[in-house]
Coordinates of C-alpha atoms in Angstrom, one line a residue:
M39 CA -0.2 -0.1 -0.2
S40 CA 1.3 3.0 -1.1
D41 CA 2.0 5.9 1.4
L42 CA -0.5 8.6 0.2
R43 CA -3.2 5.6 0.1
E44 CA -2.6 4.8 3.7
T45 CA -3.0 8.6 4.2
A46 CA -5.8 8.7 2.8
L47 CA -7.6 5.7 4.1
K48 CA -7.3 7.8 7.5
S49 CA -8.0 11.5 6.0
K50 CA -10.8 13.2 7.9
A51 CA -11.5 15.2 4.8
W52 CA -15.4 14.8 4.4
P53 CA -15.0 13.2 0.5
F54 CA -12.6 10.6 2.1
E55 CA -15.0 10.0 5.1
E56 CA -17.7 9.3 2.7
A57 CA -15.4 7.2 -0.1
R58 CA -14.5 5.1 2.9
K59 CA -18.1 4.2 3.7
V60 CA -18.9 3.5 0.0
L61 CA -15.9 1.0 0.2
K62 CA -17.4 -0.9 3.0
R63 CA -20.4 -1.8 0.7
Y64 CA -17.5 -4.1 -0.8
A65 CA -15.3 -5.3 1.5
K66 CA -15.5 -8.9 0.5
G67 CA -15.1 -8.3 -3.7
A68 CA -15.6 -5.6 -6.1
P69 CA -19.1 -5.4 -7.4
E70 CA -20.9 -7.8 -9.9
K71 CA -21.3 -5.2 -12.7
G72 CA -17.1 -4.3 -12.3
F73 CA -17.7 -1.0 -11.1
V74 CA -18.8 1.5 -8.3
L75 CA -21.9 3.9 -9.6
F76 CA -21.7 7.2 -8.5
E77 CA -25.3 9.2 -9.7
T78 CA -26.7 12.5 -9.8
G79 CA -30.1 13.2 -10.5
Y80 CA -31.5 16.4 -12.7
G81 CA -35.0 17.7 -13.4
P82 CA -34.9 19.4 -16.4
S83 CA -37.7 21.4 -16.1
G84 CA -35.0 24.5 -15.6
L85 CA -31.6 25.2 -17.0
P86 CA -29.0 23.8 -15.0
H87 CA -28.4 26.4 -11.4
I88 CA -25.8 26.4 -8.8
G89 CA -27.8 23.8 -6.7
T90 CA -26.7 21.4 -9.8
F91 CA -23.3 22.1 -10.2
G92 CA -22.9 21.8 -6.2
E93 CA -24.3 18.7 -6.5
V94 CA -22.2 17.3 -9.3
A95 CA -19.0 18.8 -7.9
R96 CA -19.5 17.2 -4.6
T97 CA -20.0 13.8 -5.9
T98 CA -17.6 14.1 -8.0
M99 CA -14.9 14.9 -4.8
I100 CA -16.1 11.4 -3.2
K101 CA -15.4 10.1 -6.7
R102 CA -12.1 10.8 -6.6
A103 CA -11.5 10.2 -3.0
F104 CA -13.0 7.0 -3.7
E105 CA -10.2 6.0 -6.8
E106 CA -8.0 7.4 -4.6
I107 CA -8.2 4.4 -1.9
S108 CA -9.5 1.7 -3.8
D109 CA -8.7 0.2 -7.1
I110 CA -12.4 -0.6 -7.7
P111 CA -13.2 1.4 -11.3
T112 CA -15.8 4.5 -10.8
K113 CA -18.5 5.8 -13.2
L114 CA -20.3 8.6 -12.6
V115 CA -24.4 8.6 -14.3
C116 CA -26.2 12.1 -14.3
F117 CA -29.9 11.3 -15.1
S118 CA -32.3 13.2 -16.3
D119 CA -36.0 12.9 -15.3
D120 CA -37.5 14.4 -18.8
L121 CA -40.1 11.9 -18.8
D122 CA -41.8 14.1 -16.1
G123 CA -45.0 16.0 -17.5
M124 CA -44.5 20.2 -17.8
R125 CA -46.6 20.8 -14.7
K126 CA -46.6 24.7 -15.4
V127 CA -45.2 26.7 -18.2
P128 CA -41.5 28.3 -17.5
G129 CA -41.7 33.0 -17.6
N130 CA -38.1 32.6 -18.8
V131 CA -39.0 31.0 -22.0
P132 CA -39.6 33.0 -25.7
N133 CA -43.7 32.5 -26.7
P134 CA -44.3 30.8 -23.3
E135 CA -48.5 30.6 -24.6
A136 CA -47.3 28.0 -27.3
L137 CA -46.8 25.9 -24.6
A138 CA -49.9 25.9 -22.7
D139 CA -51.4 22.7 -24.4
H140 CA -48.7 20.9 -23.6
L141 CA -49.2 21.0 -19.9
Q142 CA -48.4 17.5 -18.4
R143 CA -46.8 16.1 -21.4
P144 CA -43.3 14.6 -20.9
L145 CA -40.9 17.1 -21.4
T146 CA -39.7 15.3 -24.1
A147 CA -42.6 15.2 -26.3
V148 CA -43.2 19.1 -25.4
P149 CA -42.2 21.3 -28.4
D150 CA -38.8 23.8 -28.1
P151 CA -39.7 27.3 -27.6
F152 CA -36.1 27.7 -28.7
G153 CA -36.9 26.2 -31.7
T154 CA -33.2 24.6 -31.6
H155 CA -33.6 21.0 -30.5
E156 CA -36.5 18.1 -30.6
S157 CA -38.3 19.0 -27.4
F158 CA -37.9 21.4 -24.7
G159 CA -36.6 18.3 -22.9
H160 CA -34.0 17.8 -25.4
H161 CA -32.9 21.4 -25.1
N162 CA -32.4 21.4 -21.3
N163 CA -30.5 18.5 -21.3
A164 CA -28.4 20.0 -23.7
M165 CA -28.2 22.8 -21.6
L166 CA -26.6 20.2 -19.1
R167 CA -24.6 18.7 -21.0
R168 CA -22.9 21.4 -22.1
F169 CA -22.7 23.0 -18.5
L170 CA -21.0 19.8 -17.3
D171 CA -18.4 19.7 -20.2
T172 CA -17.7 23.5 -19.4
F173 CA -16.9 22.3 -16.0
G174 CA -14.7 19.4 -17.2
F175 CA -16.9 16.9 -15.2
E176 CA -16.7 13.0 -16.3
Y177 CA -20.0 11.7 -16.5
E178 CA -22.3 9.4 -18.5
F179 CA -25.6 11.0 -19.3
I180 CA -28.7 8.9 -19.2
S181 CA -32.4 10.2 -20.2
A182 CA -35.4 8.7 -18.3
A183 CA -37.5 9.0 -21.7
E184 CA -34.4 6.8 -23.5
F185 CA -34.3 4.8 -20.6
Y186 CA -38.1 3.8 -20.3
G187 CA -38.8 3.9 -23.9
S188 CA -35.2 1.2 -24.6
G189 CA -36.4 -1.7 -22.3
Q190 CA -33.8 -0.8 -20.1
F191 CA -36.1 0.0 -16.8
D192 CA -38.5 -3.0 -17.9
A193 CA -37.0 -5.7 -15.4
V194 CA -37.3 -3.3 -12.5
L195 CA -41.1 -2.0 -13.7
K196 CA -42.4 -5.9 -13.8
R197 CA -40.7 -6.2 -10.7
A198 CA -42.5 -3.4 -9.5
V199 CA -45.9 -4.9 -10.6
D200 CA -44.8 -8.0 -8.9
K201 CA -44.1 -6.5 -5.7
Y202 CA -46.9 -4.1 -6.2
D203 CA -48.6 -4.1 -3.1
E204 CA -45.6 -3.9 -0.8
V205 CA -44.4 -0.5 -2.8
M206 CA -47.7 0.5 -2.4
A207 CA -47.9 -0.2 1.4
V208 CA -44.9 1.5 1.6
M209 CA -46.1 4.8 0.0
L210 CA -49.3 4.7 1.5
K211 CA -47.6 5.1 4.5
S212 CA -46.2 8.2 3.8
L213 CA -49.7 10.0 2.4
R214 CA -52.6 11.5 3.4
E215 CA -56.2 9.7 3.6
E216 CA -57.4 11.9 0.7
R217 CA -54.6 11.2 -1.2
R218 CA -54.4 7.3 -0.1
Q219 CA -58.0 6.6 -2.1
T220 CA -56.6 7.7 -5.6
Y221 CA -52.7 7.0 -5.4
S222 CA -50.6 4.4 -7.5
I223 CA -47.0 4.4 -8.2
F224 CA -47.8 4.1 -11.9
L225 CA -47.8 6.9 -14.0
P226 CA -49.8 5.8 -17.5
I227 CA -48.8 8.2 -20.7
H228 CA -52.3 8.4 -22.3
P229 CA -52.2 6.6 -25.6
E230 CA -54.1 9.5 -27.1
S231 CA -53.2 12.8 -25.6
G232 CA -49.2 11.8 -24.6
R233 CA -50.3 13.2 -21.1
V234 CA -48.8 11.7 -18.1
L235 CA -51.8 10.9 -16.1
Y236 CA -52.3 11.0 -12.5
V237 CA -55.2 8.6 -12.0
P238 CA -56.5 5.4 -9.7
M239 CA -55.6 1.8 -11.0
K240 CA -58.3 -0.4 -11.4
K241 CA -56.1 -3.5 -11.8
V242 CA -52.3 -4.2 -12.0
C243 CA -51.9 -7.7 -13.5
A244 CA -48.5 -9.3 -12.6
E245 CA -49.4 -12.2 -15.6
T246 CA -49.5 -9.3 -18.2
Y247 CA -47.3 -6.9 -16.6
T248 CA -50.2 -4.6 -17.8
I249 CA -52.2 -1.4 -15.7
T250 CA -56.3 -0.8 -16.6
F251 CA -57.2 2.5 -15.7
D252 CA -60.6 4.9 -16.6
D253 CA -60.2 8.1 -18.3
D254 CA -62.6 10.1 -19.9
G255 CA -65.5 7.5 -19.3
K256 CA -63.2 5.0 -21.3
E257 CA -61.4 2.0 -19.9
W258 CA -57.7 1.9 -21.1
T259 CA -55.2 -1.2 -20.8
L260 CA -51.2 -0.3 -21.0
P261 CA -48.3 -2.4 -20.4
V262 CA -45.7 -1.2 -17.8
T263 CA -42.9 -1.8 -20.3
G264 CA -41.5 0.2 -23.3
G265 CA -42.3 3.8 -22.0
N266 CA -45.7 3.4 -21.7
V267 CA -45.9 4.0 -17.9
K268 CA -43.4 6.0 -15.5
L269 CA -43.3 5.7 -11.8
Q270 CA -44.3 8.6 -9.1
W271 CA -40.7 10.6 -8.4
K272 CA -40.5 8.8 -5.1
P273 CA -40.5 5.3 -6.1
D274 CA -38.9 6.5 -9.4
F275 CA -35.8 7.4 -7.2
G276 CA -35.7 3.9 -5.6
A277 CA -36.7 2.3 -8.9
R278 CA -33.7 3.9 -10.5
W279 CA -31.2 2.7 -7.9
A280 CA -32.6 -1.1 -8.6
A281 CA -32.6 -0.4 -12.3
L282 CA -28.9 0.8 -12.7
G283 CA -27.5 -0.5 -9.3
V284 CA -26.4 2.6 -7.6
D285 CA -23.8 2.7 -4.8
F286 CA -24.1 6.0 -4.0
E287 CA -26.2 9.3 -4.6
M288 CA -26.3 13.0 -2.5
Y289 CA -29.1 15.0 -2.6
G290 CA -30.2 18.2 -0.2
K291 CA -31.9 18.0 3.2
D292 CA -34.9 18.8 1.9
H293 CA -35.3 15.3 0.4
S294 CA -33.9 13.4 3.8
T295 CA -37.0 12.6 5.2
N296 CA -37.9 10.5 2.1
T297 CA -34.6 8.4 2.5
P298 CA -36.5 5.7 4.1
I299 CA -39.3 5.7 1.4
Y300 CA -36.4 5.0 -1.3
D301 CA -34.4 2.8 0.3
S302 CA -37.2 0.2 1.3
I303 CA -38.5 0.4 -2.3
C304 CA -34.8 -0.1 -3.9
R305 CA -34.5 -3.3 -1.4
I306 CA -38.2 -4.5 -2.4
L307 CA -37.1 -4.5 -6.0
G308 CA -34.4 -6.3 -5.6
H309 CA -31.0 -4.2 -4.9
R310 CA -29.0 -3.2 -1.8
A311 CA -30.1 0.5 -1.1
P312 CA -27.0 3.1 -2.1
D313 CA -24.8 4.9 0.7
H314 CA -26.2 8.9 0.4
F315 CA -24.9 12.1 2.0
T316 CA -27.2 14.9 2.8
Y317 CA -26.4 18.5 2.2
E318 CA -27.7 21.3 3.7
L319 CA -29.4 23.9 1.2
F320 CA -28.3 27.3 0.5
L321 CA -29.6 30.6 1.6
D322 CA -30.1 34.0 -0.1
A323 CA -29.0 37.4 1.6
N324 CA -32.2 37.3 3.4
G325 CA -31.8 34.1 5.4
Q326 CA -34.3 32.3 2.7
K327 CA -33.7 29.1 1.0
I328 CA -32.5 29.6 -2.9
S329 CA -35.0 28.5 -5.2
K330 CA -34.4 28.3 -9.5
T331 CA -38.4 29.1 -9.4
S332 CA -38.0 32.2 -7.3
G333 CA -34.3 33.4 -8.8
N334 CA -33.4 34.9 -5.5
G335 CA -29.4 34.2 -4.2
I336 CA -26.8 34.1 -6.8
S337 CA -26.6 32.1 -10.3
I338 CA -24.2 30.0 -12.3
D339 CA -23.3 32.6 -14.9
E340 CA -23.5 35.6 -12.1
W341 CA -20.6 33.7 -9.8
L342 CA -18.3 33.3 -13.4
T343 CA -19.0 37.1 -14.2
Y344 CA -17.0 38.0 -11.0
A345 CA -14.9 34.5 -10.4
S346 CA -13.6 31.6 -11.5
S347 CA -14.9 28.6 -11.2
E348 CA -12.3 27.3 -8.9
S349 CA -13.3 29.4 -6.3
L350 CA -16.9 28.2 -6.4
S351 CA -15.4 24.8 -6.3
Y352 CA -14.1 25.7 -2.9
F353 CA -17.2 27.4 -1.4
M354 CA -19.0 24.3 -2.2
Y355 CA -16.1 21.9 -0.5
L356 CA -16.4 24.1 2.6
K357 CA -18.7 22.2 5.4
P358 CA -21.6 20.8 3.2
K359 CA -23.7 20.2 5.8
T360 CA -24.0 23.6 7.1
A361 CA -26.4 25.6 5.5
K362 CA -24.8 29.2 4.0
R363 CA -25.5 32.5 2.7
M364 CA -24.5 32.4 -1.3
H365 CA -24.9 35.9 -2.2
F366 CA -22.5 38.1 -4.0
D367 CA -20.6 39.3 -0.8
V368 CA -19.1 35.5 -0.2
I369 CA -17.4 35.7 -3.6
P370 CA -14.0 37.9 -2.7
K371 CA -13.7 35.7 0.5
A372 CA -13.9 32.6 -1.4
V373 CA -11.4 33.4 -4.0
D374 CA -8.7 34.9 -1.5
E375 CA -9.5 31.4 0.9
Y376 CA -9.0 29.6 -2.4
H377 CA -5.9 30.9 -3.3
Q378 CA -4.5 31.0 0.6
Q379 CA -5.1 27.3 0.0
L380 CA -3.1 26.6 -3.5
R381 CA -0.3 28.6 -2.0
A382 CA 0.0 26.5 1.7
Y383 CA -0.7 23.1 -0.2
H384 CA 3.0 22.8 -2.0
G385 CA 4.5 23.2 1.5
Q386 CA 2.0 21.1 3.0
D387 CA 2.8 17.2 3.8
T388 CA 1.0 14.2 2.5
K389 CA -1.9 14.4 5.4
G390 CA -2.2 18.0 4.9
Q391 CA -2.6 18.5 1.2
L392 CA -5.2 15.5 1.6
N393 CA -7.2 17.5 3.8
N394 CA -6.5 20.7 1.8
P395 CA -9.7 21.8 -0.2
V396 CA -7.8 22.4 -3.3
W397 CA -6.8 18.4 -3.8
H398 CA -10.2 17.6 -4.1
I399 CA -11.0 20.4 -6.5
H400 CA -8.2 19.7 -8.7
G401 CA -8.2 15.8 -8.4
G402 CA -4.4 15.9 -7.1
D403 CA -3.2 17.8 -9.9
V404 CA -2.7 21.0 -7.6
P405 CA -1.7 24.1 -9.9
Q406 CA 0.6 27.0 -8.3
S407 CA -1.2 30.3 -7.5
D408 CA 0.1 33.1 -9.4
M409 CA -2.1 35.9 -7.2
V410 CA 0.3 37.8 -5.8
V411 CA -2.1 40.4 -4.6
P412 CA -5.2 39.4 -3.2
F413 CA -8.5 39.7 -4.8
A414 CA -9.9 42.0 -1.7
M415 CA -6.6 44.3 -2.2
L416 CA -7.8 44.3 -6.1
L417 CA -11.2 45.5 -5.1
N418 CA -9.9 48.0 -3.0
I419 CA -7.3 49.4 -5.4
A420 CA -10.2 49.2 -8.2
S421 CA -12.6 51.3 -5.3
V422 CA -9.8 54.1 -5.3
S423 CA -8.7 54.8 -8.4
N424 CA -12.5 54.0 -9.8
A425 CA -10.8 51.9 -12.4
E426 CA -12.8 50.7 -15.5
D427 CA -10.5 48.1 -17.2
K428 CA -8.0 45.8 -15.8
E429 CA -5.2 47.5 -17.4
T430 CA -5.8 50.5 -14.8
L431 CA -5.1 47.8 -11.7
W432 CA -2.2 46.3 -13.5
G433 CA -0.3 50.2 -13.4
F434 CA -0.7 49.7 -9.9
I435 CA -0.1 45.8 -9.7
N436 CA 3.0 46.4 -11.5
K437 CA 4.5 49.2 -8.8
Y438 CA 4.1 45.9 -6.0
A439 CA 5.4 43.4 -8.1
P440 CA 7.4 44.5 -11.1
D441 CA 8.1 41.1 -12.2
A442 CA 4.4 40.4 -12.9
T443 CA 2.4 40.3 -16.4
P444 CA -0.6 38.8 -17.7
E445 CA 1.3 36.7 -19.7
S446 CA 3.0 34.5 -17.0
N447 CA 0.3 35.7 -14.2
P448 CA -3.2 34.9 -16.0
T449 CA -5.2 34.2 -13.1
L450 CA -4.4 37.1 -11.5
D451 CA -5.0 39.0 -15.2
Q452 CA -8.3 37.2 -15.2
A453 CA -9.1 38.1 -11.6
A454 CA -8.1 41.9 -12.1
G455 CA -10.9 41.7 -14.8
F456 CA -13.3 40.2 -12.2
A457 CA -12.1 42.6 -9.9
V458 CA -13.5 45.4 -12.1
A459 CA -16.6 44.2 -12.8
Y460 CA -17.0 43.5 -9.6
F461 CA -16.4 46.8 -8.3
N462 CA -18.5 48.4 -10.9
D463 CA -21.8 46.2 -10.0
F464 CA -21.6 45.9 -6.0
V465 CA -18.6 48.3 -4.3
K466 CA -19.2 51.9 -6.3
P467 CA -22.9 51.5 -6.1
A468 CA -22.5 50.6 -2.4
K469 CA -19.4 53.5 -1.4
T470 CA -20.5 55.9 1.5
F471 CA -17.7 58.5 2.6
R472 CA -18.0 60.0 5.8
L473 CA -15.8 63.1 7.4
P474 CA -13.1 62.2 10.3
T475 CA -14.3 63.1 13.8
D476 CA -11.6 65.5 15.1
Q477 CA -9.7 63.1 16.2
E478 CA -9.5 60.8 13.4
R479 CA -8.5 64.1 11.5
T480 CA -5.5 64.7 13.3
A481 CA -4.4 60.8 13.2
L482 CA -5.0 60.7 9.3
S483 CA -2.9 64.3 9.4
D484 CA -0.2 62.3 10.9
L485 CA -0.3 59.4 9.1
A486 CA 0.0 61.0 5.9
E487 CA 3.3 62.9 7.7
A488 CA 4.7 59.8 8.5
L489 CA 4.3 58.3 5.0
K490 CA 6.0 61.3 3.6
S491 CA 10.1 60.6 5.5
P492 CA 11.7 58.2 7.2
E493 CA 12.5 60.0 9.6
A494 CA 9.0 60.6 10.5
A495 CA 7.6 57.0 10.1
L496 CA 10.5 55.9 12.9
A497 CA 9.7 58.6 14.8
A498 CA 5.8 57.3 15.0
I499 CA 6.8 53.7 15.6
A500 CA 9.2 55.1 18.6
K501 CA 6.7 57.0 19.9
K502 CA 4.2 54.1 20.0
N503 CA 7.0 51.7 22.2
E504 CA 7.5 54.6 24.3
I505 CA 4.0 54.4 25.0
D506 CA 4.0 50.8 25.5
G507 CA 7.1 50.7 27.6
K508 CA 9.0 48.8 25.1
D509 CA 13.0 49.8 24.2
D510 CA 12.5 47.9 20.9
A511 CA 14.7 48.3 17.9
L512 CA 13.6 50.3 15.3
P513 CA 12.8 48.2 11.8
E514 CA 14.8 48.8 8.9
V515 CA 12.9 51.9 6.8
D516 CA 10.9 50.2 3.8
F517 CA 8.5 52.1 2.5
G518 CA 7.3 49.1 0.0
S519 CA 6.9 46.7 2.9
D520 CA 4.0 45.5 3.6
D521 CA 4.8 45.0 7.2
F522 CA 6.7 47.9 7.8
L523 CA 4.0 50.3 6.7
Q524 CA 1.2 48.4 9.1
S525 CA 3.8 49.5 11.6
V526 CA 3.3 52.7 11.0
V527 CA -0.2 52.8 10.6
F528 CA -0.6 51.0 13.7
A529 CA 1.6 53.5 15.5
I530 CA -0.5 56.1 14.6
G531 CA -3.5 54.5 15.9
K532 CA -1.7 53.9 19.4
I533 CA -0.2 57.2 19.6
H534 CA -3.9 59.0 19.3
G535 CA -5.5 56.6 21.9
F536 CA -8.0 54.5 20.0
D537 CA -9.3 52.3 22.0
P538 CA -10.1 49.0 20.6
L539 CA -7.5 49.9 18.0
R540 CA -9.7 48.3 15.5
A541 CA -11.6 51.9 16.0
W542 CA -9.1 53.3 13.6
F543 CA -9.1 51.2 10.9
S544 CA -12.5 51.2 10.6
A545 CA -12.0 55.0 10.6
I546 CA -9.5 54.3 8.0
Y547 CA -11.9 52.1 6.0
E548 CA -14.8 54.5 6.4
V549 CA -13.1 57.6 5.7
L550 CA -10.6 56.6 3.0
L551 CA -12.3 53.9 0.8
G552 CA -16.4 54.5 1.7
A553 CA -16.7 51.1 3.3
T554 CA -17.7 49.2 6.5
Q555 CA -14.3 46.7 6.4
G556 CA -10.8 46.4 4.4
P557 CA -7.8 45.3 3.7
R558 CA -4.8 45.1 5.9
F559 CA -4.0 48.9 5.2
G560 CA -0.3 48.4 4.9
G561 CA -0.8 45.9 2.2
F562 CA -2.8 48.4 0.4
I563 CA -0.3 51.6 0.7
A564 CA 2.7 49.2 -0.6
L565 CA 0.4 48.7 -3.5
Y566 CA -1.7 51.7 -4.5
G567 CA 1.4 53.9 -3.5
V568 CA 2.8 56.0 -0.4
D569 CA 2.4 59.0 -2.3
E570 CA -1.2 58.1 -3.8
T571 CA -2.1 57.4 -0.5
I572 CA -0.8 60.6 0.9
A573 CA -3.0 62.2 -1.8
L574 CA -6.2 60.0 -0.8
I575 CA -5.6 61.1 3.0
D576 CA -5.6 64.9 1.6
S577 CA -8.4 64.9 -0.1
A578 CA -10.4 63.3 2.5
L579 CA -9.5 65.7 5.0
N580 CA -10.2 68.4 2.6
G581 CA -13.7 66.5 2.1
D582 CA -13.5 66.0 -1.8
L583 CA -14.5 62.2 -0.9
V584 CA -17.3 62.9 0.4
S585 CA -18.6 65.4 -2.2
D586 CA -17.6 62.8 -5.2

């Protein structure tokens, strides 16, 4: 056993913990099908959304972890329930009125309102596949319409007929009395109208594998095979697991109460229930559940307007069992933390690397970070310079890091563009400057003076040491050093009696940047420039920023 595998088998990173649970299923040998099957499900009534990304990304992380601890081959299936009936006309499609006559028809039988594909279901499936391909996910796509229609589901559907009473008993326990009277696990697809019907069964025949029901005063009998019938969604969950031999599937906590139902039906239909992982839901800025129907929260496209897909994967990795706000204000922190982890990774031992989120994001092939300037700092520079393009930011970046170029630092170059977009859309509209108090005005004036000469800077640090009762040696003057400049800023706050000292930094952010929080200010000065910072302080003291 390699050192890497031995360490992975003990890793406390959640993908490895979940992967070990899956591995226990086959402690006595590999599965008969020859591989371990991971599945994600997709309802193609709308376009792929951020929850879709999270589910596939997290499942992929567990799959990769499994591949590190086992030699059993793996496969990821993305199953689209495109045989589902269209319950309502989406509001975000062209000519929605043209779809009104197709309610309750399978999505693969509804005309494509975009006019590009065979059906609305085919269109949305194509969007899903393009979406997954864009992020480089490795998967096998399965269409429910094809799965039912081709006969691949027939054996399990026949078993559902044979075990009809048992499956119904599981379902009826979960239903209200009035629903029990008409409920059936089978939904026939009307041979004339093509609609998915929610009707009670008159007969379920195990000899002919047919169902009989009434509709519009007429009795109909259909075979359960060949795509003539689909299962209700809860039975379909368990039946799909049985038909495919699924070993693992994750879903949101809104499904968690149904897990015993899915598992029981899967077992009744002849297969061991898979391992599952329930994740917490994402919340919008107001703490409400993000919904693709209501359009609250943040979409995939919106995140990718302001940050990389890797930063989104990082956000998805963090504490999946904890509900998290997912709004635009989480993006800068996610970007910078992702790059902090990249920088840390290459200096870590094997245990540390396997516990690092970036191992799971990149499947062990972890790149170096070329972000010599944090994203949050780029935002602050964009703010004070009112940058309209990333070239403006590069002017400041090259003062701080002369060797950096867009070609040698492509991630930084991309981040500079993201920062300008984020600043203009979110920071600029929210900037609110205020005038300094008398105490803050004197302190800011002294900070500007301390930045004008080495002697003034050292004098400020010496006075701060005297206040602290320390006789420390004074540092070497370096106006290009984050740490030296931070010590000057810190000294001025101490000299002017700010208690707690964070009140001094809050004043700096509010008066100079028009924000309630900000960067490590020494680093800001080093990047923005000492002379530019002095000019910024002068503008604030003259009231010019408030009037902007």
